[in-house]
């Protein structure tokens, strides 16, 4: 694949589109970047985060009719020791797997690399049997086989020495030096790279009595990935705090910051939060990728009925539109998608956020900074004078913010915001509990969207099964299937999904329309259960029902739906 416009390139993009991992907009963006950089289209697609390393490998396997190299195909010891250099293998992005009857099995990121095939064939004195491998797997094998037998993290930890530090001023200065030394820098960067490669949304660094644990949140589920000696805890946390411009000498108070860096040519923002614990400082980092979020309602998982209700709410010239759900349920992404829908040249849109997670062209975005008095309340009072048509408030946290939002809605502005509640109906009682007057609430609220995220089934290994009669009756599957076949799917696990059975997440939703009956209940201060029941009687599809419909469509599993909705 050395020429940018070969038929293979066009075929590769077509296969990726057919597999559902690439759309025309993403392809066009990649081709523009390709013209500027002059690189292989497949590499561009991966570097931009448009398709994954695994997606490209599967497409190349299909395109060339070659088998995929699995993780357990990689050897435990190097083939042809002393004859192949690590630099050649890394530059060629290949790894010999084994000698077999037909020749040498060779994992290749680019199976059309004729030079690498010829070189390995001449060295081995036998034919080469190409396999398609992912760049991640080949790099990992290179680290283990052509290092000292340990993985990168083990080597870095060994290099870091045995520094033990206290709280004295001299120790703080030594800590600054240690946090800037190469082993600690490499260790932290390796954690960041692994989190990006594993599609983690969060990194959790958690000290305990004898170790420093590291866990990633992947597709909404925590997975332990590594641990480091407790002696390195202070240096690792200090390195992260230095990168986030936090005070490394302050270990008794919580701190918040932000890191921006590039990982595999992709810009990443990280929200950093530290808190003191019994055994040291715990750190959580939220990863936010630039230009890789699909701000499209259909991709997020909305069905047409819910979309119609949502668009009716957003089409109002004034009023409040709320998105509710717990932390990590995708509320902010939904708000940004709504802003993208509203973002037209004739509209003035201003956002007030903490922090600004994604940058939108044509939208004025403001990040609050309480340390200098730039709070949600103070910003909102000021921006009204900038004559916006649409105001997005990152979160309604207190009565002051809620009252300003209500006043803005009453004076002709469309206000979008989020609330932390379990369901859509809970937003009404939450605002009443804050102290918002009921008559103001009924006259300003257009609609409330409740949402959760469920893990999406891996399309490569999901397995259908016939639902047992007991489950059909208990989950009312006949009613939700609308006469269609009642077939569910289970998570199996394969190389593509790292054995989990799931890849990515999709939303499940419920939309509460504020009509006269709901307004009457609000004025009577009815509780959440009563409001939810009334909305259901008027045709609102609950989040659980939306999830079951997605399970019947093979998008997720019944177990996932129950996992995220059982508190309802």
Coordinates of N, CA, C and O in Angstrom, one line a residue, residues 75-196:
X75 N 4.9 -15.6 19.4 CA 5.8 -16.6 20.1 C 6.2 -16.1 21.4 O 6.2 -14.9 21.8
X76 N 6.7 -17.0 22.2 CA 7.2 -16.7 23.6 C 8.7 -16.4 23.5 O 9.3 -15.9 24.5
X77 N 9.4 -16.8 22.4 CA 10.8 -16.5 22.2 C 11.0 -16.0 20.7 O 10.2 -16.4 19.8
X78 N 11.9 -15.1 20.5 CA 12.1 -14.6 19.1 C 12.5 -15.7 18.1 O 13.3 -16.7 18.5
X79 N 12.0 -15.7 16.9 CA 12.4 -16.6 15.8 C 13.6 -16.0 15.2 O 13.8 -14.8 15.1
X80 N 14.5 -16.9 14.7 CA 15.8 -16.5 14.1 C 16.6 -15.5 14.9 O 16.9 -14.4 14.5
X81 N 16.9 -15.9 16.2 CA 17.6 -15.0 17.1 C 19.0 -14.6 16.5 O 19.7 -15.4 15.9
X82 N 19.3 -13.3 16.7 CA 20.5 -12.8 16.2 C 20.5 -12.4 14.7 O 21.5 -11.8 14.2
X83 N 19.5 -12.8 14.0 CA 19.4 -12.5 12.6 C 18.5 -11.3 12.2 O 18.6 -10.7 11.2
X84 N 17.5 -11.0 13.1 CA 16.5 -10.0 12.9 C 16.7 -8.9 13.9 O 16.7 -9.2 15.1
X85 N 16.8 -7.7 13.5 CA 16.9 -6.6 14.5 C 15.5 -6.0 14.8 O 14.6 -6.1 14.0
X86 N 15.4 -5.5 16.1 CA 14.1 -4.9 16.5 C 13.8 -3.7 15.7 O 12.6 -3.5 15.3
X87 N 14.8 -2.9 15.2 CA 14.5 -1.7 14.5 C 13.9 -2.1 13.1 O 13.0 -1.4 12.6
X88 N 14.4 -3.2 12.5 CA 13.8 -3.6 11.2 C 12.4 -4.0 11.4 O 11.5 -3.6 10.6
X89 N 12.1 -4.8 12.4 CA 10.8 -5.3 12.6 C 9.8 -4.2 13.0 O 8.7 -4.2 12.5
X90 N 10.3 -3.2 13.8 CA 9.4 -2.1 14.1 C 9.1 -1.2 13.0 O 8.0 -0.8 12.8
X91 N 10.2 -0.9 12.1 CA 10.0 -0.1 11.0 C 9.1 -0.7 10.0 O 8.3 -0.1 9.3
X92 N 9.2 -2.1 9.8 CA 8.4 -2.8 8.8 C 7.0 -3.2 9.4 O 6.1 -3.6 8.6
X93 N 6.9 -3.1 10.7 CA 5.6 -3.4 11.4 C 5.2 -4.9 11.1 O 4.1 -5.2 10.7
X94 N 6.2 -5.8 11.3 CA 6.0 -7.2 11.1 C 6.5 -7.9 12.3 O 7.4 -7.4 13.1
X95 N 6.1 -9.2 12.5 CA 6.6 -10.1 13.5 C 6.5 -11.5 13.1 O 5.3 -12.0 12.9
X96 N 7.6 -12.2 13.0 CA 7.5 -13.7 12.6 C 6.8 -14.4 13.8 O 7.2 -14.2 15.0
X97 N 5.9 -15.3 13.4 CA 5.1 -16.0 14.4 C 5.6 -17.4 14.7 O 5.7 -17.8 15.8
X98 N 5.9 -18.2 13.6 CA 6.3 -19.6 13.8 C 6.7 -20.1 12.4 O 6.4 -19.5 11.4
X99 N 7.4 -21.2 12.4 CA 7.6 -21.9 11.2 C 6.6 -23.0 11.0 O 6.4 -23.8 11.9
X100 N 5.9 -23.1 9.9 CA 4.9 -24.1 9.7 C 5.1 -24.8 8.4 O 6.1 -24.5 7.7
X101 N 4.3 -25.7 8.0 CA 4.5 -26.5 6.8 C 4.7 -25.7 5.5 O 5.6 -26.1 4.7
X102 N 4.0 -24.6 5.4 CA 4.1 -23.9 4.1 C 5.2 -22.8 4.2 O 5.5 -22.2 3.1
X103 N 5.8 -22.5 5.3 CA 6.8 -21.5 5.4 C 6.7 -20.8 6.8 O 6.3 -21.4 7.7
X104 N 7.2 -19.5 6.8 CA 7.2 -18.8 8.0 C 5.9 -17.9 8.1 O 5.7 -17.1 7.2
X105 N 5.2 -18.1 9.2 CA 4.0 -17.3 9.4 C 4.5 -15.9 9.9 O 5.3 -15.8 10.8
X106 N 4.0 -14.9 9.2 CA 4.4 -13.5 9.5 C 3.3 -12.6 9.7 O 2.4 -12.4 8.8
X107 N 3.2 -12.0 10.9 CA 2.1 -11.0 11.2 C 2.5 -9.7 10.6 O 3.7 -9.2 10.8
X108 N 1.6 -9.0 9.9 CA 2.0 -7.8 9.2 C 0.8 -6.8 9.4 O -0.3 -7.1 9.2
X109 N 1.2 -5.5 9.7 CA 0.2 -4.5 9.8 C -0.2 -4.2 8.3 O -1.4 -4.0 8.1
X110 N 0.7 -4.1 7.4 CA 0.4 -3.9 6.0 C 0.8 -5.2 5.2 O 2.0 -5.4 4.9
X111 N -0.2 -6.0 4.8 CA 0.2 -7.3 4.2 C 0.7 -7.1 2.7 O 1.0 -8.1 2.1
X112 N 0.7 -5.9 2.2 CA 1.2 -5.7 0.8 C 2.6 -5.1 0.9 O 3.2 -4.7 -0.1
X113 N 3.3 -5.2 2.1 CA 4.7 -4.7 2.2 C 5.6 -5.8 1.6 O 6.1 -6.7 2.3
X114 N 5.8 -5.7 0.3 CA 6.6 -6.7 -0.5 C 8.0 -6.8 0.0 O 8.6 -7.9 0.0
X115 N 8.6 -5.6 0.4 CA 10.0 -5.6 0.8 C 10.2 -6.5 2.1 O 11.1 -7.2 2.2
X116 N 9.3 -6.3 3.1 CA 9.4 -7.1 4.3 C 9.2 -8.6 4.0 O 9.9 -9.4 4.6
X117 N 8.3 -8.9 3.2 CA 8.1 -10.3 2.8 C 9.3 -10.9 2.2 O 9.8 -12.0 2.5
X118 N 9.9 -10.2 1.2 CA 11.1 -10.7 0.6 C 12.3 -10.8 1.5 O 13.0 -11.8 1.5
X119 N 12.5 -9.8 2.4 CA 13.6 -9.8 3.4 C 13.5 -11.0 4.3 O 14.4 -11.7 4.6
X120 N 12.3 -11.2 4.9 CA 12.1 -12.3 5.8 C 12.2 -13.7 5.1 O 12.8 -14.6 5.6
X121 N 11.7 -13.7 3.9 CA 11.9 -15.0 3.1 C 13.3 -15.3 2.8 O 13.7 -16.5 2.9
X122 N 14.1 -14.3 2.5 CA 15.5 -14.6 2.2 C 16.3 -15.0 3.4 O 17.1 -15.9 3.4
X123 N 15.9 -14.3 4.5 CA 16.6 -14.7 5.8 C 16.3 -16.1 6.3 O 17.2 -16.8 6.7
X124 N 15.0 -16.4 6.1 CA 14.6 -17.8 6.6 C 14.8 -18.9 5.6 O 14.9 -20.0 6.0
X125 N 15.1 -18.5 4.3 CA 15.3 -19.5 3.3 C 14.1 -20.3 3.0 O 14.2 -21.5 2.6
X126 N 12.9 -19.8 3.2 CA 11.6 -20.5 2.9 C 10.5 -19.4 2.7 O 10.7 -18.2 3.0
X127 N 9.4 -19.9 2.1 CA 8.4 -18.9 1.8 C 7.8 -18.2 3.0 O 7.9 -18.8 4.1
X128 N 7.1 -17.1 2.8 CA 6.5 -16.4 3.9 C 5.0 -16.5 3.7 O 4.4 -16.4 2.6
X129 N 4.3 -16.9 4.8 CA 2.8 -17.0 4.9 C 2.3 -15.8 5.6 O 2.4 -15.7 6.9
X130 N 1.7 -14.7 4.9 CA 1.3 -13.5 5.6 C 0.1 -13.7 6.5 O -0.9 -14.4 6.1
X131 N 0.1 -13.1 7.6 CA -1.1 -12.9 8.5 C -1.3 -11.5 8.7 O -0.3 -10.7 8.7
X132 N -2.5 -11.0 9.0 CA -2.8 -9.6 9.3 C -2.7 -9.5 10.8 O -3.5 -10.2 11.5
X133 N -1.9 -8.6 11.3 CA -1.8 -8.3 12.7 C -2.1 -6.9 13.0 O -2.0 -6.0 12.2
X134 N -2.5 -6.6 14.2 CA -2.7 -5.2 14.7 C -1.4 -4.6 15.1 O -0.5 -5.3 15.6
X135 N -1.3 -3.3 14.9 CA 0.0 -2.6 15.3 C 0.2 -2.7 16.8 O 1.3 -2.9 17.2
X136 N -0.9 -2.7 17.6 CA -0.8 -2.8 19.0 C -0.2 -4.2 19.4 O 0.8 -4.2 20.2
X137 N -0.6 -5.3 18.8 CA -0.1 -6.6 19.2 C 1.3 -6.8 18.8 O 2.1 -7.4 19.5
X138 N 1.7 -6.3 17.6 CA 3.0 -6.4 17.1 C 4.0 -5.6 18.0 O 5.1 -6.0 18.4
X139 N 3.6 -4.3 18.4 CA 4.4 -3.5 19.2 C 4.6 -4.2 20.6 O 5.7 -4.2 21.2
X140 N 3.5 -4.8 21.1 CA 3.6 -5.4 22.4 C 4.6 -6.6 22.4 O 5.4 -6.8 23.3
X141 N 4.5 -7.4 21.3 CA 5.4 -8.5 21.1 C 6.9 -8.1 21.0 O 7.8 -8.7 21.6
X142 N 7.1 -7.0 20.3 CA 8.4 -6.4 20.2 C 9.0 -6.0 21.5 O 10.2 -6.3 21.8
X143 N 8.2 -5.4 22.4 CA 8.6 -5.0 23.7 C 9.1 -6.2 24.5 O 10.1 -6.1 25.2
X144 N 8.3 -7.2 24.5 CA 8.6 -8.4 25.3 C 9.7 -9.2 24.8 O 10.7 -9.6 25.5
X145 N 9.7 -9.5 23.4 CA 10.7 -10.4 22.8 C 12.0 -9.8 22.6 O 13.1 -10.5 22.7
X146 N 12.1 -8.5 22.4 CA 13.3 -7.9 22.0 C 13.8 -6.9 23.1 O 14.6 -6.0 22.8
X147 N 13.2 -7.0 24.3 CA 13.7 -6.2 25.4 C 14.4 -7.2 26.3 O 15.3 -7.9 25.8
X148 N 14.1 -7.2 27.6 CA 14.8 -8.1 28.5 C 13.8 -9.2 29.0 O 14.0 -9.7 30.1
X149 N 12.7 -9.5 28.3 CA 11.8 -10.5 28.7 C 10.7 -10.0 29.5 O 9.8 -10.7 29.9
X150 N 10.7 -8.7 29.9 CA 9.7 -8.1 30.7 C 8.9 -7.1 29.8 O 9.4 -6.6 28.8
X151 N 7.7 -6.8 30.3 CA 7.0 -5.7 29.5 C 7.5 -4.4 29.9 O 8.3 -4.2 30.8
X152 N 7.0 -3.4 29.1 CA 7.5 -2.0 29.3 C 7.4 -1.5 30.7 O 8.3 -0.9 31.3
X153 N 6.2 -1.8 31.3 CA 6.0 -1.3 32.6 C 6.9 -1.9 33.7 O 7.4 -1.2 34.5
X154 N 7.2 -3.2 33.5 CA 8.1 -3.8 34.5 C 9.5 -3.2 34.4 O 10.2 -3.0 35.4
X155 N 10.0 -2.9 33.2 CA 11.3 -2.4 33.0 C 11.4 -0.9 33.5 O 12.4 -0.6 34.2
X156 N 10.3 -0.2 33.3 CA 10.3 1.2 33.8 C 10.3 1.2 35.3 O 11.1 2.0 36.0
X157 N 9.5 0.3 36.0 CA 9.5 0.3 37.4 C 10.9 -0.1 38.0 O 11.3 0.5 39.0
X158 N 11.5 -1.0 37.3 CA 12.9 -1.4 37.8 C 13.9 -0.2 37.7 O 14.7 0.0 38.5
X159 N 13.7 0.6 36.6 CA 14.6 1.7 36.4 C 14.3 2.8 37.4 O 15.2 3.7 37.6
X160 N 13.1 2.8 38.0 CA 12.8 4.0 38.8 C 13.5 4.0 40.2 O 13.4 5.0 40.9
X161 N 14.1 2.9 40.6 CA 14.9 2.9 41.8 C 14.0 2.7 43.0 O 12.8 2.3 42.9
X162 N 14.5 3.1 44.2 CA 13.8 2.8 45.4 C 13.8 4.1 46.3 O 14.2 4.1 47.5
X163 N 13.3 5.2 45.7 CA 13.3 6.4 46.5 C 12.1 6.4 47.4 O 10.9 6.1 47.0
X164 N 12.4 6.7 48.7 CA 11.3 6.8 49.7 C 11.3 8.3 50.2 O 12.3 8.8 50.6
X165 N 10.1 8.9 50.1 CA 10.0 10.3 50.4 C 9.1 10.6 51.5 O 8.1 9.9 51.7
X166 N 9.3 11.7 52.2 CA 8.5 12.1 53.3 C 7.8 13.4 52.9 O 7.6 13.7 51.8
X167 N 7.5 14.2 53.9 CA 6.8 15.5 53.7 C 7.6 16.7 53.9 O 7.1 17.8 53.9
X168 N 8.9 16.5 54.1 CA 9.7 17.7 54.4 C 9.9 18.5 53.1 O 9.7 18.0 52.0
X169 N 10.4 19.8 53.3 CA 10.6 20.6 52.2 C 11.7 20.0 51.3 O 11.6 20.1 50.0
X170 N 12.7 19.4 51.9 CA 13.8 18.8 51.1 C 13.2 17.6 50.2 O 13.5 17.4 49.1
X171 N 12.3 16.8 50.9 CA 11.7 15.7 50.2 C 10.8 16.2 49.0 O 10.7 15.6 48.0
X172 N 10.1 17.4 49.2 CA 9.2 17.9 48.2 C 10.1 18.3 47.0 O 9.7 18.0 45.8
X173 N 11.2 18.9 47.2 CA 12.1 19.3 46.1 C 12.6 18.0 45.4 O 12.7 18.0 44.2
X174 N 13.0 17.0 46.2 CA 13.4 15.7 45.6 C 12.3 15.1 44.8 O 12.5 14.5 43.7
X175 N 11.1 15.2 45.3 CA 9.9 14.7 44.6 C 9.7 15.3 43.3 O 9.4 14.7 42.3
X176 N 9.9 16.6 43.2 CA 9.8 17.3 41.9 C 10.8 16.8 40.9 O 10.5 16.6 39.7
X177 N 12.1 16.6 41.4 CA 13.1 16.0 40.5 C 12.8 14.6 40.1 O 12.9 14.3 38.9
X178 N 12.3 13.8 41.0 CA 12.0 12.4 40.7 C 10.9 12.3 39.7 O 10.9 11.5 38.7
X179 N 9.8 13.2 39.9 CA 8.7 13.2 39.0 C 9.0 13.6 37.6 O 8.3 13.4 36.6
X180 N 10.2 14.3 37.4 CA 10.6 14.8 36.1 C 11.6 13.9 35.5 O 12.1 14.1 34.3
X181 N 12.1 12.8 36.2 CA 13.1 11.9 35.6 C 12.4 10.9 34.6 O 11.3 10.6 34.7
X182 N 13.3 10.4 33.8 CA 12.8 9.6 32.6 C 12.0 8.4 33.0 O 11.0 8.2 32.4
X183 N 12.4 7.6 34.0 CA 11.6 6.4 34.3 C 10.1 6.7 34.7 O 9.2 6.1 34.2
X184 N 9.9 7.7 35.5 CA 8.6 8.1 36.0 C 7.8 8.7 34.8 O 6.6 8.4 34.6
X185 N 8.5 9.5 34.0 CA 7.8 10.1 32.8 C 7.4 9.0 31.9 O 6.2 9.0 31.4
X186 N 8.2 8.1 31.6 CA 7.9 7.0 30.7 C 6.7 6.1 31.3 O 5.9 5.7 30.6
X187 N 6.8 5.9 32.6 CA 5.7 5.1 33.2 C 4.4 5.7 33.1 O 3.4 5.1 32.7
X188 N 4.3 7.0 33.4 CA 3.0 7.7 33.3 C 2.5 7.8 31.8 O 1.4 7.5 31.5
X189 N 3.5 8.1 30.9 CA 3.1 8.1 29.5 C 2.6 6.7 29.0 O 1.7 6.6 28.1
X190 N 3.2 5.7 29.5 CA 2.8 4.3 29.1 C 1.4 4.0 29.6 O 0.6 3.4 28.8
X191 N 1.1 4.5 30.8 CA -0.3 4.3 31.3 C -1.3 5.0 30.4 O -2.3 4.5 30.1
X192 N -0.9 6.3 30.0 CA -1.8 7.0 29.2 C -2.0 6.4 27.8 O -3.1 6.3 27.3
X193 N -0.9 5.9 27.2 CA -1.0 5.2 25.9 C -1.9 4.0 26.0 O -2.7 3.7 25.1
X194 N -1.7 3.2 27.1 CA -2.4 1.9 27.2 C -3.9 2.2 27.4 O -4.8 1.6 26.8
X195 N -4.2 3.3 28.1 CA -5.6 3.6 28.3 C -6.3 4.0 27.0 O -7.4 3.7 26.7
X196 N -5.5 4.8 26.2 CA -6.1 5.2 24.9 C -6.3 4.0 24.0 O -7.3 3.8 23.3

